[in-house]
């Protein structure tokens, strides 16, 4: 460790802090996932991460594991600029100053304009050496959805659909029984996508037609990971009382919005601290999302079948939406096309 430069050492320990932050993903809404490390004489003394909203932030988690006075003269590595304002917990800057930490190294800057750079000023005024922006891009990427919500007031929106080669998401008229269009492998991948977001949104028509559960099945997720919110956008609000969304074990995680634009629904979800939303349909809801330019990312599963159904995946007249960072993935017998919408 002595043979490498200070900058190299900072990057090494920041990567270890990032591993702690990744442990916090999908558990901390409405807060970001943050990891921290306390290091002295090139030795890691304590690790920490933010486990849930209302619980200690990553810096405090690490300090409490270390104990009083043992942090004096040490360096704190944290993936996000320490908080400097009162919320559900006191400012981390106060605890850092009180601990005797002599140097703070952080990765991403707080995207909130009210707090951005404030921690650095407070810590430096207290005589603490601060280095900012170490692996900032990598640290910021951990909380990409949270950053988006903080800067735009809207959650990150992923549009997902399983469709035939001719772009249909329903069965032909002459087939009375609903059938899966995409393969079992694609449906399993869809579950992984569900597990990566904080909310799943469908239109009222989808609930009335399909009675979806919108649960995570056939894959393992951590026991302490909360189930995504299940959101229904319905003009009429007429949802069958016996629908799975209203009667199953996750019924307390179901939200129904009526007489609102889709943009307003997403704003409401943002205000609830929800940073990522997966729109799964139907065609009218996806069409409205694209028409109003609310989609940030696309995950479309295309099956090798032409079936001539009535409902297109995007059922609206829209301005063409172009993708970048496009990836084509073969999943079972299907192809998943994913990419991010180019915003203009």
Coordinates of N, CA, C and O in Angstrom, one line a residue, residues 199-265:
X199 N -41.3 0.9 -8.5 CA -42.7 0.9 -8.8 C -43.0 0.3 -10.1 O -42.1 0.5 -11.0
X200 N -44.1 -0.4 -10.3 CA -44.5 -0.9 -11.6 C -45.9 -0.3 -11.9 O -46.8 -0.4 -11.0
X201 N -46.1 0.3 -13.1 CA -47.3 1.0 -13.4 C -48.0 0.3 -14.6 O -47.3 0.0 -15.6
X202 N -49.3 0.2 -14.5 CA -50.1 -0.3 -15.6 C -51.4 0.6 -15.6 O -51.7 1.3 -14.7
X203 N -52.1 0.5 -16.7 CA -53.3 1.2 -16.9 C -54.5 0.4 -16.3 O -54.4 -0.8 -16.1
X204 N -55.6 1.1 -16.1 CA -56.8 0.4 -15.5 C -57.3 -0.7 -16.4 O -57.8 -1.7 -16.0
X205 N -57.2 -0.5 -17.8 CA -57.7 -1.5 -18.7 C -56.9 -2.8 -18.6 O -57.5 -3.9 -18.7
X206 N -55.6 -2.7 -18.3 CA -54.8 -3.9 -18.1 C -55.3 -4.7 -16.9 O -55.3 -5.9 -16.9
X207 N -55.6 -3.9 -15.8 CA -56.1 -4.6 -14.6 C -57.4 -5.3 -14.9 O -57.6 -6.5 -14.5
X208 N -58.3 -4.6 -15.6 CA -59.6 -5.2 -15.9 C -59.5 -6.4 -16.8 O -60.3 -7.4 -16.7
X209 N -58.6 -6.4 -17.8 CA -58.5 -7.4 -18.8 C -57.7 -8.6 -18.3 O -58.1 -9.8 -18.5
X210 N -56.5 -8.3 -17.7 CA -55.6 -9.4 -17.3 C -55.5 -9.8 -15.9 O -55.0 -10.8 -15.5
X211 N -56.0 -8.9 -15.0 CA -55.9 -9.1 -13.5 C -54.5 -9.5 -13.2 O -54.2 -10.5 -12.5
X212 N -53.5 -8.6 -13.5 CA -52.1 -9.0 -13.2 C -51.8 -8.9 -11.7 O -52.4 -8.1 -11.0
X213 N -50.8 -9.7 -11.3 CA -50.3 -9.6 -9.9 C -49.2 -8.5 -9.7 O -49.1 -8.0 -8.6
X214 N -48.4 -8.4 -10.8 CA -47.3 -7.4 -10.7 C -46.4 -7.7 -9.6 O -45.8 -6.8 -8.9
X215 N -46.2 -9.0 -9.3 CA -45.3 -9.4 -8.2 C -43.9 -9.9 -8.8 O -43.8 -10.1 -10.1
X216 N -43.0 -10.2 -8.0 CA -41.7 -10.7 -8.4 C -41.7 -12.2 -8.1 O -41.8 -12.6 -7.0
X217 N -41.6 -13.0 -9.2 CA -41.7 -14.5 -9.1 C -40.5 -15.1 -9.8 O -39.9 -14.6 -10.7
X218 N -40.2 -16.4 -9.4 CA -39.2 -17.2 -10.1 C -37.8 -16.8 -10.0 O -36.9 -17.3 -10.7
X219 N -37.5 -15.7 -9.3 CA -36.1 -15.3 -9.0 C -36.0 -15.0 -7.5 O -37.0 -14.7 -6.9
X220 N -34.8 -15.1 -7.1 CA -34.5 -14.8 -5.7 C -34.1 -13.3 -5.5 O -33.4 -12.8 -6.2
X221 N -34.7 -12.7 -4.4 CA -34.4 -11.3 -4.1 C -34.1 -11.3 -2.6 O -34.6 -12.2 -1.8
X222 N -33.3 -10.4 -2.1 CA -33.0 -10.3 -0.6 C -34.3 -10.2 0.2 O -35.2 -9.5 -0.3
X223 N -34.4 -10.9 1.3 CA -35.6 -10.8 2.1 C -35.9 -9.5 2.6 O -37.1 -9.2 2.8
X224 N -35.0 -8.6 2.8 CA -35.3 -7.2 3.3 C -35.5 -6.2 2.2 O -35.7 -5.1 2.4
X225 N -35.5 -6.7 0.9 CA -35.8 -5.8 -0.2 C -37.3 -5.6 -0.3 O -38.0 -6.5 -0.5
X226 N -37.8 -4.3 -0.2 CA -39.2 -4.1 -0.3 C -39.8 -4.4 -1.7 O -39.1 -4.3 -2.7
X227 N -41.0 -4.9 -1.7 CA -41.7 -5.2 -3.0 C -42.0 -3.9 -3.7 O -42.3 -2.9 -3.0
X228 N -41.8 -3.8 -5.0 CA -42.1 -2.6 -5.7 C -43.6 -2.2 -5.5 O -44.5 -3.0 -5.4
X229 N -43.8 -0.9 -5.4 CA -45.2 -0.4 -5.4 C -45.8 -0.8 -6.7 O -45.2 -0.8 -7.8
X230 N -47.1 -1.1 -6.6 CA -47.9 -1.4 -7.8 C -48.9 -0.3 -8.1 O -49.7 0.0 -7.2
X231 N -48.7 0.4 -9.2 CA -49.4 1.6 -9.5 C -50.4 1.4 -10.6 O -50.1 0.9 -11.7
X232 N -51.7 1.8 -10.4 CA -52.7 1.7 -11.4 C -53.1 3.2 -11.8 O -53.5 3.9 -11.0
X233 N -53.0 3.5 -13.1 CA -53.5 4.7 -13.7 C -54.8 4.5 -14.4 O -54.8 3.8 -15.4
X234 N -55.8 5.0 -13.8 CA -57.2 4.7 -14.4 C -58.0 6.0 -14.4 O -58.1 6.7 -13.5
X235 N -58.6 6.3 -15.6 CA -59.5 7.4 -15.7 C -60.7 7.3 -14.9 O -61.1 8.2 -14.2
X236 N -61.3 6.1 -15.0 CA -62.6 5.9 -14.3 C -62.4 5.4 -12.8 O -63.3 5.7 -12.0
X237 N -61.3 4.8 -12.5 CA -61.1 4.3 -11.2 C -61.8 3.0 -10.9 O -61.8 2.5 -9.8
X238 N -62.5 2.4 -12.0 CA -63.3 1.2 -11.8 C -62.4 0.0 -11.9 O -62.1 -0.6 -13.0
X239 N -61.9 -0.4 -10.8 CA -61.0 -1.6 -10.7 C -61.8 -2.7 -10.0 O -62.3 -2.4 -8.9
X240 N -61.9 -3.9 -10.5 CA -62.6 -5.0 -9.8 C -62.1 -5.2 -8.4 O -60.9 -5.3 -8.1
X241 N -63.1 -5.2 -7.5 CA -62.7 -5.4 -6.0 C -62.0 -6.7 -5.7 O -61.3 -6.7 -4.7
X242 N -62.2 -7.7 -6.6 CA -61.5 -8.9 -6.3 C -60.2 -9.1 -7.1 O -59.6 -10.1 -7.1
X243 N -59.7 -8.0 -7.7 CA -58.5 -8.1 -8.5 C -57.3 -8.4 -7.5 O -57.3 -8.0 -6.3
X244 N -56.3 -9.0 -8.0 CA -55.1 -9.4 -7.2 C -54.5 -8.2 -6.6 O -54.0 -8.3 -5.4
X245 N -54.4 -7.1 -7.3 CA -53.8 -5.9 -6.7 C -54.4 -5.4 -5.5 O -53.8 -4.7 -4.7
X246 N -55.7 -5.7 -5.3 CA -56.4 -5.2 -4.1 C -56.7 -6.3 -3.0 O -57.1 -6.0 -2.0
X247 N -56.3 -7.5 -3.3 CA -56.6 -8.6 -2.4 C -55.5 -9.5 -1.9 O -55.6 -10.2 -1.0
X248 N -54.3 -9.4 -2.6 CA -53.3 -10.3 -2.3 C -52.4 -9.8 -1.1 O -52.7 -8.8 -0.5
X249 N -51.3 -10.5 -0.8 CA -50.5 -10.2 0.3 C -49.8 -8.8 0.2 O -49.3 -8.3 1.2
X250 N -49.7 -8.3 -1.0 CA -49.0 -7.0 -1.2 C -50.0 -5.9 -1.5 O -49.7 -4.9 -2.0
X251 N -51.3 -6.1 -1.1 CA -52.3 -5.1 -1.4 C -52.0 -3.7 -0.8 O -52.4 -2.7 -1.3
X252 N -51.2 -3.7 0.3 CA -50.9 -2.4 0.9 C -49.8 -1.6 0.1 O -49.5 -0.5 0.4
X253 N -49.3 -2.3 -0.9 CA -48.3 -1.7 -1.8 C -48.9 -1.3 -3.1 O -48.2 -1.2 -4.2
X254 N -50.2 -1.2 -3.2 CA -51.0 -0.8 -4.4 C -51.5 0.6 -4.3 O -52.1 1.0 -3.3
X255 N -51.2 1.4 -5.3 CA -51.7 2.8 -5.4 C -52.6 3.0 -6.6 O -52.2 2.5 -7.7
X256 N -53.7 3.6 -6.4 CA -54.6 3.9 -7.5 C -54.8 5.4 -7.7 O -55.1 6.1 -6.8
X257 N -54.5 5.8 -9.0 CA -54.6 7.2 -9.3 C -55.7 7.4 -10.4 O -55.7 6.7 -11.4
X258 N -56.6 8.3 -10.1 CA -57.7 8.6 -11.1 C -57.8 10.1 -11.4 O -57.3 10.9 -10.6
X259 N -58.3 10.4 -12.6 CA -58.5 11.8 -13.0 C -57.2 12.6 -12.9 O -57.2 13.7 -12.5
X260 N -56.2 12.0 -13.3 CA -54.9 12.7 -13.4 C -54.2 12.4 -14.7 O -54.4 11.3 -15.3
X261 N -53.4 13.3 -15.2 CA -52.6 13.0 -16.3 C -51.5 12.1 -15.9 O -51.2 12.0 -14.7
X262 N -50.9 11.4 -16.8 CA -49.8 10.4 -16.5 C -48.6 11.2 -15.9 O -48.0 10.7 -15.0
X263 N -48.3 12.3 -16.5 CA -47.2 13.2 -15.9 C -47.5 13.5 -14.4 O -46.6 13.4 -13.6
X264 N -48.7 13.8 -14.1 CA -49.1 14.2 -12.7 C -48.9 13.0 -11.8 O -48.4 13.1 -10.7
X265 N -49.3 11.8 -12.3 CA -49.1 10.6 -11.5 C -47.6 10.4 -11.2 O -47.2 10.1 -10.1

